[in-house]
Coordinates of C-alpha atoms (C1' of nucleotides) in Angstrom, one line a residue:
Chain A
M1 CA 35.3 -25.7 -27.2
A2 CA 33.0 -23.2 -29.0
R3 CA 33.5 -19.6 -28.1
H4 CA 30.7 -17.0 -27.8
T5 CA 31.3 -13.4 -28.5
Y6 CA 29.1 -10.3 -27.7
D7 CA 29.4 -6.6 -28.3
Y8 CA 29.0 -5.9 -24.6
P9 CA 30.1 -7.8 -21.5
R10 CA 27.5 -10.1 -20.0
P11 CA 27.2 -11.4 -16.4
C12 CA 27.0 -15.1 -15.8
L13 CA 23.5 -16.3 -14.9
T14 CA 22.9 -19.0 -12.5
V15 CA 20.1 -20.5 -10.4
D16 CA 20.4 -21.6 -6.7
C17 CA 17.8 -23.5 -4.7
V18 CA 16.9 -23.6 -1.1
V19 CA 15.3 -26.9 -0.5
F20 CA 13.3 -27.3 2.7
G21 CA 12.4 -30.6 4.2
L22 CA 11.0 -31.6 7.6
D23 CA 12.1 -34.5 9.8
E24 CA 10.5 -35.5 13.1
T25 CA 12.2 -32.7 14.9
A26 CA 13.2 -29.7 12.8
L27 CA 13.1 -27.8 9.6
Q28 CA 16.0 -28.8 7.5
V29 CA 17.8 -27.5 4.3
L30 CA 19.6 -29.5 1.7
L31 CA 23.3 -28.5 1.0
I32 CA 26.0 -29.8 -1.1
Q33 CA 29.7 -29.7 -0.4
R34 CA 31.6 -27.9 -3.1
A35 CA 34.3 -29.8 -5.0
I36 CA 36.0 -27.0 -6.7
E37 CA 37.3 -23.5 -6.0
P38 CA 36.3 -21.0 -4.9
H39 CA 35.1 -22.2 -1.5
A40 CA 36.1 -25.8 -2.2
G41 CA 35.0 -28.0 0.7
C42 CA 32.5 -25.4 1.9
W43 CA 28.8 -26.2 2.0
A44 CA 26.6 -24.4 -0.5
L45 CA 23.1 -24.3 -2.0
P46 CA 22.6 -26.6 -4.9
G47 CA 22.5 -24.7 -8.2
G48 CA 24.3 -24.1 -11.5
F49 CA 24.3 -22.3 -14.8
V50 CA 21.2 -21.4 -16.8
E51 CA 21.3 -22.9 -20.3
M52 CA 20.2 -21.0 -23.3
G53 CA 17.3 -23.2 -24.2
E54 CA 15.6 -23.5 -20.8
S55 CA 13.6 -21.2 -18.7
L56 CA 14.7 -20.2 -15.2
E57 CA 12.3 -22.6 -13.5
A58 CA 13.4 -25.4 -15.8
A59 CA 17.0 -24.7 -14.9
A60 CA 16.2 -24.9 -11.2
R61 CA 14.3 -28.2 -11.7
R62 CA 17.2 -29.6 -13.7
E63 CA 19.7 -28.7 -11.1
L64 CA 17.6 -30.3 -8.4
Q65 CA 17.2 -33.5 -10.4
E66 CA 21.0 -33.7 -10.9
E67 CA 21.8 -33.2 -7.3
T68 CA 19.2 -35.3 -5.6
S69 CA 16.6 -37.8 -6.5
L70 CA 13.9 -36.0 -4.5
D71 CA 10.6 -35.1 -6.1
I72 CA 9.8 -31.4 -5.6
S73 CA 6.3 -30.7 -4.4
Y74 CA 6.6 -27.0 -4.5
L75 CA 8.9 -24.6 -6.3
E76 CA 8.8 -20.9 -6.3
Q77 CA 11.1 -18.1 -7.4
L78 CA 12.5 -16.3 -4.3
Y79 CA 14.6 -13.3 -5.4
T80 CA 17.4 -12.5 -7.7
F81 CA 20.8 -11.6 -6.2
G82 CA 23.0 -9.5 -8.3
G83 CA 25.6 -7.8 -6.1
V84 CA 28.8 -7.0 -8.1
D85 CA 31.1 -8.9 -5.8
R86 CA 29.1 -12.1 -5.2
D87 CA 31.7 -14.2 -6.8
P88 CA 35.4 -13.4 -6.9
R89 CA 36.0 -14.9 -10.4
D90 CA 33.4 -13.1 -12.5
R91 CA 30.2 -11.2 -12.2
V92 CA 27.5 -13.8 -11.4
V93 CA 23.8 -13.0 -11.1
T94 CA 21.8 -15.7 -9.5
V95 CA 18.1 -16.3 -9.5
A96 CA 17.2 -18.0 -6.3
Y97 CA 14.3 -20.5 -5.9
Y98 CA 13.0 -22.2 -2.8
A99 CA 11.5 -25.7 -2.8
L100 CA 9.5 -27.8 -0.5
V101 CA 9.9 -31.6 -0.5
K102 CA 8.0 -34.4 1.3
R103 CA 11.0 -35.8 3.1
L104 CA 9.0 -38.1 5.4
D105 CA 8.1 -40.2 2.4
H106 CA 11.6 -41.3 1.4
V107 CA 13.9 -41.5 4.3
A108 CA 16.7 -42.4 1.9
R109 CA 19.0 -39.6 0.9
A110 CA 20.5 -40.3 -2.5
S111 CA 23.0 -38.3 -4.4
S112 CA 23.5 -39.0 -8.1
D113 CA 27.2 -38.1 -8.4
A114 CA 30.1 -38.3 -6.0
R115 CA 29.4 -34.9 -4.3
Q116 CA 28.5 -34.9 -0.7
V117 CA 24.9 -34.0 0.0
G118 CA 23.4 -33.4 3.4
W119 CA 20.4 -32.1 5.3
F120 CA 21.1 -29.4 8.0
P121 CA 18.6 -27.9 10.5
V122 CA 17.9 -24.3 9.5
N123 CA 18.8 -23.1 12.9
D124 CA 22.2 -24.8 13.0
L125 CA 23.8 -24.4 9.6
P126 CA 27.5 -24.6 8.7
P127 CA 29.2 -21.6 7.1
L128 CA 28.0 -21.3 3.5
A129 CA 29.9 -20.3 0.3
F130 CA 29.4 -16.9 -1.5
D131 CA 26.4 -15.0 -0.2
H132 CA 24.4 -18.2 0.4
E133 CA 23.7 -17.3 4.0
V134 CA 21.9 -14.2 2.8
I135 CA 19.9 -16.2 0.3
M136 CA 19.1 -18.8 3.1
A137 CA 17.9 -16.1 5.4
A138 CA 15.6 -14.6 2.7
A139 CA 14.2 -18.0 1.9
H140 CA 13.5 -18.8 5.5
E141 CA 11.8 -15.4 6.0
R142 CA 9.7 -16.0 2.9
L143 CA 8.6 -19.5 4.1
R144 CA 7.6 -18.1 7.5
G145 CA 5.6 -15.4 5.8
K146 CA 4.0 -17.5 3.1
V147 CA 3.0 -20.5 5.2
R148 CA 0.5 -18.3 7.1
Y149 CA -1.6 -17.4 4.1
Q150 CA -1.0 -20.1 1.5
P151 CA -1.6 -23.7 2.0
I152 CA 2.1 -24.8 1.5
G153 CA 2.5 -26.6 4.9
F154 CA 1.0 -29.6 3.2
E155 CA 3.9 -29.8 0.7
L156 CA 6.2 -30.8 3.5
L157 CA 4.1 -33.7 4.6
P158 CA 3.1 -37.0 3.0
T159 CA -0.1 -37.0 1.1
K160 CA -1.9 -38.6 4.1
F161 CA -1.1 -37.0 7.4
T162 CA -2.5 -36.5 10.9
L163 CA -3.6 -33.2 12.4
R164 CA -0.8 -33.5 14.9
Q165 CA 1.7 -33.7 12.1
L166 CA 0.2 -30.6 10.4
Q167 CA 0.2 -28.7 13.6
H168 CA 3.9 -29.6 14.0
V169 CA 4.7 -28.2 10.6
Y170 CA 3.2 -24.9 11.6
E171 CA 4.9 -24.9 15.0
T172 CA 8.2 -25.6 13.4
I173 CA 8.1 -23.0 10.8
L174 CA 6.5 -20.3 12.9
D175 CA 8.7 -21.2 15.8
R176 CA 6.0 -21.0 18.4
A177 CA 3.5 -23.3 20.2
L178 CA -0.1 -23.4 18.9
D179 CA -3.1 -24.4 21.0
K180 CA -4.2 -27.8 19.9
R181 CA -8.0 -27.2 20.1
N182 CA -7.9 -23.9 18.3
F183 CA -5.6 -25.2 15.6
R184 CA -8.0 -28.2 14.9
K185 CA -11.0 -25.9 15.0
K186 CA -9.5 -23.4 12.6
I187 CA -8.1 -25.8 10.0
L188 CA -11.2 -28.1 10.1
S189 CA -13.5 -25.0 9.8
M190 CA -12.0 -24.2 6.4
D191 CA -13.4 -27.5 5.2
L192 CA -10.3 -28.2 3.0
L193 CA -9.2 -31.5 4.6
I194 CA -10.7 -34.8 3.6
E195 CA -11.1 -37.2 6.5
L196 CA -9.9 -40.6 5.5
D197 CA -11.1 -44.0 6.8
E198 CA -7.6 -44.7 8.0
T199 CA -5.5 -44.1 11.0
E200 CA -1.8 -44.0 11.5
Q201 CA 0.1 -47.2 12.1
G202 CA 2.6 -48.5 14.6
V203 CA 2.2 -46.0 17.4
A204 CA 2.3 -47.0 21.0
H205 CA -1.0 -45.2 21.9
R206 CA -4.3 -44.3 20.4
A207 CA -3.8 -44.0 16.6
A208 CA -4.7 -40.7 15.0
R209 CA -7.0 -40.2 12.0
L210 CA -5.4 -39.5 8.6
Y211 CA -6.4 -36.6 6.4
R212 CA -5.5 -35.3 3.0
F213 CA -5.6 -31.8 1.6
D214 CA -8.3 -31.2 -1.0
R215 CA -6.3 -29.1 -3.5
R216 CA -9.1 -29.0 -6.1
K217 CA -11.5 -27.5 -3.7
Y218 CA -8.9 -25.0 -2.5
E219 CA -8.3 -23.9 -6.1
R220 CA -12.0 -23.5 -6.7
L221 CA -12.5 -21.4 -3.6
S222 CA -9.3 -19.5 -4.2
K223 CA -10.6 -18.2 -7.5
R224 CA -13.7 -16.9 -5.8
G225 CA -11.7 -14.9 -3.4
F226 CA -11.3 -17.3 -0.5
L227 CA -8.2 -16.6 1.6
F228 CA -6.4 -19.4 3.3
E229 CA -5.0 -18.3 6.7
I230 CA -3.6 -19.8 9.8
Chain B
M1 CA 34.0 -1.7 -30.3
A2 CA 35.5 -4.1 -27.8
R3 CA 34.3 -7.7 -28.1
H4 CA 33.6 -10.0 -25.2
T5 CA 34.2 -13.7 -25.5
Y6 CA 33.1 -16.5 -23.2
D7 CA 33.3 -20.4 -23.1
Y8 CA 29.5 -20.8 -22.8
P9 CA 26.7 -18.7 -24.3
R10 CA 25.2 -16.1 -21.9
P11 CA 21.8 -14.6 -21.9
C12 CA 21.4 -10.9 -22.0
L13 CA 20.5 -9.4 -18.7
T14 CA 18.2 -6.4 -18.4
V15 CA 16.1 -4.5 -15.8
D16 CA 12.5 -3.2 -16.4
C17 CA 10.6 -1.0 -14.0
V18 CA 6.9 -0.6 -13.4
V19 CA 6.5 2.9 -12.0
F20 CA 3.3 3.6 -10.2
G21 CA 2.0 7.1 -9.6
L22 CA -1.4 8.5 -8.5
D23 CA -3.2 11.5 -9.8
E24 CA -6.6 12.8 -8.5
T25 CA -8.5 10.0 -10.1
A26 CA -6.6 6.9 -10.9
L27 CA -3.5 4.8 -10.3
Q28 CA -1.2 5.3 -13.3
V29 CA 1.9 3.7 -14.8
L30 CA 4.8 5.3 -16.6
L31 CA 5.5 4.0 -20.1
I32 CA 7.9 4.9 -22.8
Q33 CA 7.4 4.6 -26.6
R34 CA 10.0 2.4 -28.2
A35 CA 12.1 4.1 -30.9
I36 CA 13.7 1.0 -32.3
E37 CA 12.7 -2.5 -33.4
P38 CA 11.4 -4.8 -32.3
H39 CA 8.1 -3.3 -31.4
A40 CA 9.1 0.2 -32.6
G41 CA 6.4 2.7 -31.8
C42 CA 4.9 0.4 -29.2
W43 CA 4.6 1.4 -25.5
A44 CA 6.9 -0.5 -23.1
L45 CA 8.2 -0.4 -19.5
P46 CA 11.3 1.7 -19.0
G47 CA 14.3 -0.4 -18.7
G48 CA 17.7 -1.4 -20.2
F49 CA 20.9 -3.4 -19.9
V50 CA 22.6 -4.2 -16.6
E51 CA 26.1 -3.0 -16.7
M52 CA 29.0 -5.0 -15.3
G53 CA 29.9 -2.6 -12.4
E54 CA 26.5 -2.0 -11.0
S55 CA 24.1 -4.0 -8.9
L56 CA 20.6 -4.8 -10.2
E57 CA 19.0 -2.1 -8.1
A58 CA 21.5 0.4 -9.2
A59 CA 20.7 -0.5 -12.8
A60 CA 17.0 0.1 -12.2
R61 CA 17.7 3.4 -10.5
R62 CA 20.0 4.5 -13.3
E63 CA 17.4 3.6 -16.0
L64 CA 14.7 5.6 -14.1
Q65 CA 17.0 8.6 -13.8
E66 CA 17.7 8.5 -17.6
E67 CA 14.1 8.1 -18.6
T68 CA 12.5 10.5 -16.2
S69 CA 13.4 13.2 -13.7
L70 CA 11.2 11.7 -11.0
D71 CA 12.5 10.9 -7.6
I72 CA 11.7 7.4 -6.6
S73 CA 10.3 7.1 -3.1
Y74 CA 10.1 3.3 -3.1
L75 CA 11.8 0.6 -5.2
E76 CA 11.5 -3.1 -4.8
Q77 CA 12.5 -6.1 -6.8
L78 CA 9.4 -7.8 -8.3
Y79 CA 10.3 -10.9 -10.1
T80 CA 12.7 -12.2 -12.7
F81 CA 11.3 -13.1 -16.1
G82 CA 13.4 -15.6 -18.0
G83 CA 11.2 -17.3 -20.7
V84 CA 13.2 -18.5 -23.6
D85 CA 11.2 -16.5 -26.2
R86 CA 10.7 -13.2 -24.5
D87 CA 12.7 -11.4 -27.1
P88 CA 12.8 -12.5 -30.8
R89 CA 16.4 -11.4 -31.3
D90 CA 18.2 -13.0 -28.4
R91 CA 17.7 -14.7 -25.1
V92 CA 16.9 -11.9 -22.7
V93 CA 16.4 -12.4 -19.0
T94 CA 14.9 -9.3 -17.2
V95 CA 14.8 -8.5 -13.5
A96 CA 11.6 -6.5 -13.0
Y97 CA 11.3 -3.8 -10.3
Y98 CA 8.4 -1.8 -9.2
A99 CA 8.6 1.8 -8.0
L100 CA 6.3 4.2 -6.3
V101 CA 6.6 8.0 -6.9
K102 CA 5.0 11.0 -5.4
R103 CA 3.4 12.3 -8.5
L104 CA 1.3 14.9 -6.8
D105 CA 4.4 16.8 -5.9
H106 CA 5.7 17.6 -9.3
V107 CA 3.0 17.9 -11.8
A108 CA 5.6 18.4 -14.5
R109 CA 6.5 15.3 -16.6
A110 CA 10.0 15.7 -17.9
S111 CA 11.8 13.4 -20.3
S112 CA 15.6 13.7 -20.6
D113 CA 15.9 12.5 -24.2
A114 CA 13.6 12.6 -27.2
R115 CA 11.7 9.6 -26.3
Q116 CA 8.0 9.9 -25.7
V117 CA 7.1 9.3 -22.1
G118 CA 3.6 9.0 -20.7
W119 CA 1.4 8.1 -17.8
F120 CA -1.4 5.7 -18.4
P121 CA -4.2 4.5 -16.0
V122 CA -3.5 0.9 -15.0
N123 CA -7.0 -0.1 -16.0
D124 CA -6.7 1.3 -19.5
L125 CA -3.3 0.5 -20.8
P126 CA -2.2 0.5 -24.5
P127 CA -0.8 -2.8 -25.9
L128 CA 2.7 -3.3 -24.5
A129 CA 5.9 -4.7 -26.1
F130 CA 7.4 -8.1 -25.4
D131 CA 5.8 -9.8 -22.2
H132 CA 5.4 -6.4 -20.5
E133 CA 1.7 -7.0 -20.0
V134 CA 2.6 -10.0 -17.9
I135 CA 5.1 -8.0 -15.9
M136 CA 2.5 -5.2 -15.4
A137 CA -0.1 -7.6 -14.1
A138 CA 2.4 -9.1 -11.7
A139 CA 3.4 -5.7 -10.4
H140 CA -0.2 -4.6 -10.0
E141 CA -1.0 -7.8 -8.1
R142 CA 2.0 -7.3 -5.9
L143 CA 1.1 -3.7 -5.1
R144 CA -2.5 -4.7 -4.2
G145 CA -1.1 -7.4 -1.9
K146 CA 1.6 -5.4 -0.3
V147 CA -0.3 -2.2 0.4
R148 CA -2.4 -4.0 2.9
Y149 CA 0.3 -5.0 5.3
Q150 CA 3.2 -2.6 4.5
P151 CA 3.1 1.1 4.9
I152 CA 3.8 1.9 1.2
G153 CA 0.6 3.9 0.5
F154 CA 2.4 6.9 1.9
E155 CA 5.0 6.7 -0.9
L156 CA 2.4 7.7 -3.5
L157 CA 1.5 10.9 -1.5
P158 CA 3.3 14.1 -0.7
T159 CA 5.1 14.1 2.6
K160 CA 2.2 16.1 4.1
F161 CA -1.3 14.6 3.3
T162 CA -4.8 14.6 4.5
L163 CA -6.6 11.4 5.7
R164 CA -9.0 11.8 2.8
Q165 CA -6.0 11.6 0.4
L166 CA -4.7 8.5 2.2
Q167 CA -8.0 6.8 2.1
H168 CA -8.2 7.5 -1.5
V169 CA -4.9 5.8 -2.1
Y170 CA -6.2 2.6 -0.5
E171 CA -9.5 2.8 -2.3
T172 CA -7.8 3.2 -5.6
I173 CA -5.3 0.4 -5.1
L174 CA -7.7 -2.1 -3.5
D175 CA -10.5 -1.0 -5.9
R176 CA -13.2 -0.8 -3.3
A177 CA -14.9 1.8 -1.1
L178 CA -13.8 2.1 2.5
D179 CA -15.9 3.4 5.4
K180 CA -14.5 6.8 6.3
R181 CA -15.0 6.5 10.1
N182 CA -13.5 3.0 10.3
F183 CA -10.6 3.9 8.1
R184 CA -9.7 6.9 10.3
K185 CA -10.1 4.9 13.5
K186 CA -7.9 2.2 12.2
I187 CA -5.1 4.3 10.8
L188 CA -5.0 6.6 13.8
S189 CA -5.1 3.8 16.3
M190 CA -1.7 2.6 15.0
D191 CA -0.3 5.9 16.2
L192 CA 2.0 6.2 13.3
L193 CA 0.7 9.5 11.9
I194 CA 2.0 12.8 13.2
E195 CA -0.8 15.4 13.3
L196 CA 0.6 18.7 11.9
D197 CA -0.5 22.2 12.8
E198 CA -1.4 22.8 9.2
T199 CA -4.4 22.4 7.0
E200 CA -4.7 22.0 3.2
Q201 CA -5.0 25.2 1.2
G202 CA -7.2 26.5 -1.5
V203 CA -10.3 24.2 -1.1
A204 CA -13.8 25.5 -1.3
H205 CA -14.9 24.0 2.0
R206 CA -13.6 23.2 5.4
A207 CA -9.9 22.6 5.1
A208 CA -8.6 19.2 6.3
R209 CA -5.8 18.7 8.7
L210 CA -2.4 17.6 7.3
Y211 CA -0.5 14.6 8.7
R212 CA 2.8 13.0 8.0
F213 CA 3.9 9.4 8.4
D214 CA 6.3 8.7 11.3
R215 CA 8.8 6.4 9.5
R216 CA 11.2 6.3 12.4
K217 CA 8.6 5.1 14.8
Y218 CA 7.3 2.5 12.3
E219 CA 10.8 1.1 11.9
R220 CA 11.3 0.8 15.7
L221 CA 7.9 -0.9 16.2
S222 CA 8.5 -3.1 13.2
K223 CA 11.7 -4.5 14.7
R224 CA 9.7 -5.5 17.8
G225 CA 7.2 -7.5 15.8
F226 CA 4.6 -4.8 15.1
L227 CA 2.6 -5.6 12.0
F228 CA 1.1 -2.7 9.9
E229 CA -2.2 -3.7 8.5
I230 CA -5.2 -2.1 6.8
Chain C
dC1 C1' -4.0 -50.9 34.4
dC2 C1' -1.0 -47.5 33.0
dA3 C1' 1.1 -44.3 29.8
dA4 C1' 0.6 -41.5 26.0
dA5 C1' -1.5 -39.0 22.8
dA6 C1' -6.4 -38.3 20.5
dG7 C1' -10.1 -35.8 20.6
dT8 C1' -13.7 -32.4 22.1
dG9 C1' -16.8 -27.3 24.1
dT10 C1' -17.4 -23.1 26.4
dT11 C1' -16.4 -18.5 27.9
dT12 C1' -14.3 -14.2 27.2
dC13 C1' -12.7 -10.3 24.9
dA14 C1' -11.0 -7.6 21.1
dC15 C1' -11.8 -6.0 16.9
dG16 C1' -14.1 -5.4 12.4
dT17 C1' -18.2 -3.5 10.6
dA18 C1' -22.2 -1.0 9.9
dC19 C1' -24.3 3.2 10.4
dA20 C1' -26.0 9.1 10.9
dC21 C1' -25.2 13.4 12.4
dC22 C1' -23.1 18.0 13.5
dC23 C1' -19.2 21.3 12.3
dA24 C1' -16.3 24.5 9.9
dT25 C1' -15.3 27.0 5.8
dG26 C1' -15.6 29.4 1.3
dC27 C1' -18.4 31.4 -1.8
Chain D
dG1 C1' -27.2 30.8 4.1
dC2 C1' -26.0 27.1 1.6
dA3 C1' -23.2 23.7 -0.4
dT4 C1' -19.3 20.8 0.4
dG5 C1' -16.5 17.8 2.6
dG6 C1' -14.3 17.4 7.6
dG7 C1' -14.7 15.1 11.6
dT8 C1' -16.8 12.1 15.4
dG9 C1' -19.4 7.7 18.6
dT10 C1' -22.0 3.6 19.4
dA11 C1' -24.1 -0.9 19.0
dC12 C1' -23.6 -5.6 17.3
dG13 C1' -21.7 -9.7 15.8
dT14 C1' -17.8 -12.6 14.5
dG15 C1' -13.8 -14.8 15.4
dA16 C1' -9.4 -15.3 18.1
dA17 C1' -7.6 -16.9 22.4
dA18 C1' -7.5 -19.2 26.7
dC19 C1' -8.3 -23.2 29.1
dA20 C1' -9.2 -29.1 31.2
dC21 C1' -11.1 -33.2 30.9
dT22 C1' -12.5 -37.8 28.8
dT23 C1' -11.5 -41.4 25.4
dT24 C1' -8.9 -44.8 23.0
dT25 C1' -5.2 -47.8 22.3
dG26 C1' -0.8 -50.5 22.9
dG27 C1' 2.1 -52.7 25.9

DNA sequence: CCAAAAGTGTTTCACGTACACCCATGC
DNA sequence: GCATGGGTGTACGTGAAACACTTTTGG
């Protein structure tokens, strides 16, 4: 194996990803079970080393591709964790990202290699390796804050969704009930949803209308100072 | 010199700091003039290598102490920049921080070593080394966003300040005029300012009352869900 | 026809915004 | 006494919040 030598010591640099998805009931996070020490058998955030020829975001995307077959609909840098004792073996600095995926699309949960992969409700997580509980808490906090003034709730839903589903996203993330009429009024008054000529299928009651988010229009308005807010 | 050898190549890890200060007229940023290549003679953000025994924030504080004799009243991690071609010599990943200092306190600008240090108005900066203009823009953007819903405006003022000065902080950062009566009503209604039995000195007109920010009270309220907002 | 969720309007109240004048002080 | 900024109150309109009933559909 090639060796790499430097005049001064260098920390190890990794990326870790907090992947949020939504099922019918709760906000969930993707974890992998570690195969090797330290913390072998423990659940941890997906992540790995940053390679020399790739940007940080590229490293995060590559790791997510390797661990799962999900397509990421939103990815943003969260924070960089650089405490001296994060890893008992070596000084490891990690750049954390958080991602949103449309889990309702593909119910299947595929894992490329032999490692155990699982979704866990954010409010009922197993113990995590390293300082990953701190990273998780930071990601959850950021999601709660960001969802209120950026249109990222849509990234957790299929392209076509009902207003009920959208309200459910907000209720789940903000962890409080919202008034149905006020929610619909508010979201529709922004005029960023396109009403489709379709309704949901296979429900045992009146079928709800489907909508999709008009991203183009949002981006245009956003440049002119429009602020999304729930 | 000791050599350090690893199985895989590692990027270099640095911190860079965007230090904001306010003078009577404008929002300013602290820059240093580079003594060595690349970009020798060019202005750049203060920063340097992260050492193995210190956290990222500790590295940022150390660099700021070395460059200037300012005491930092607010320091927060901004973003980590990890583009592959940031530095022509080597792969360098930098964790950027932004800091707020009470410049009105000490008018003196001291520099510990021989390097040239200077304050520049954010709206009229010289060309910067590396990708520091991108970092600057991100810091400025973050400051504008954060000042509206976190009580960080106070960090740019002396401990005792007048409402006029505080309004001026907000007008400078948000880059728009605020109505004097509404501003005073809003800020006083939060009941987070302690009215002192002192007035400003040496002005050629009626002297304004001095206030100070009640940080304890803010922290108490904050834990109970209170949201600061201008 | 019944269950279950979709869909819709109005009233109330708080708060943001716009706006003009008197007051205290130093020179 | 005058110039300069300090300090205050009110009216208006917008938007958030609270709240209940009718409609549609599948079984």
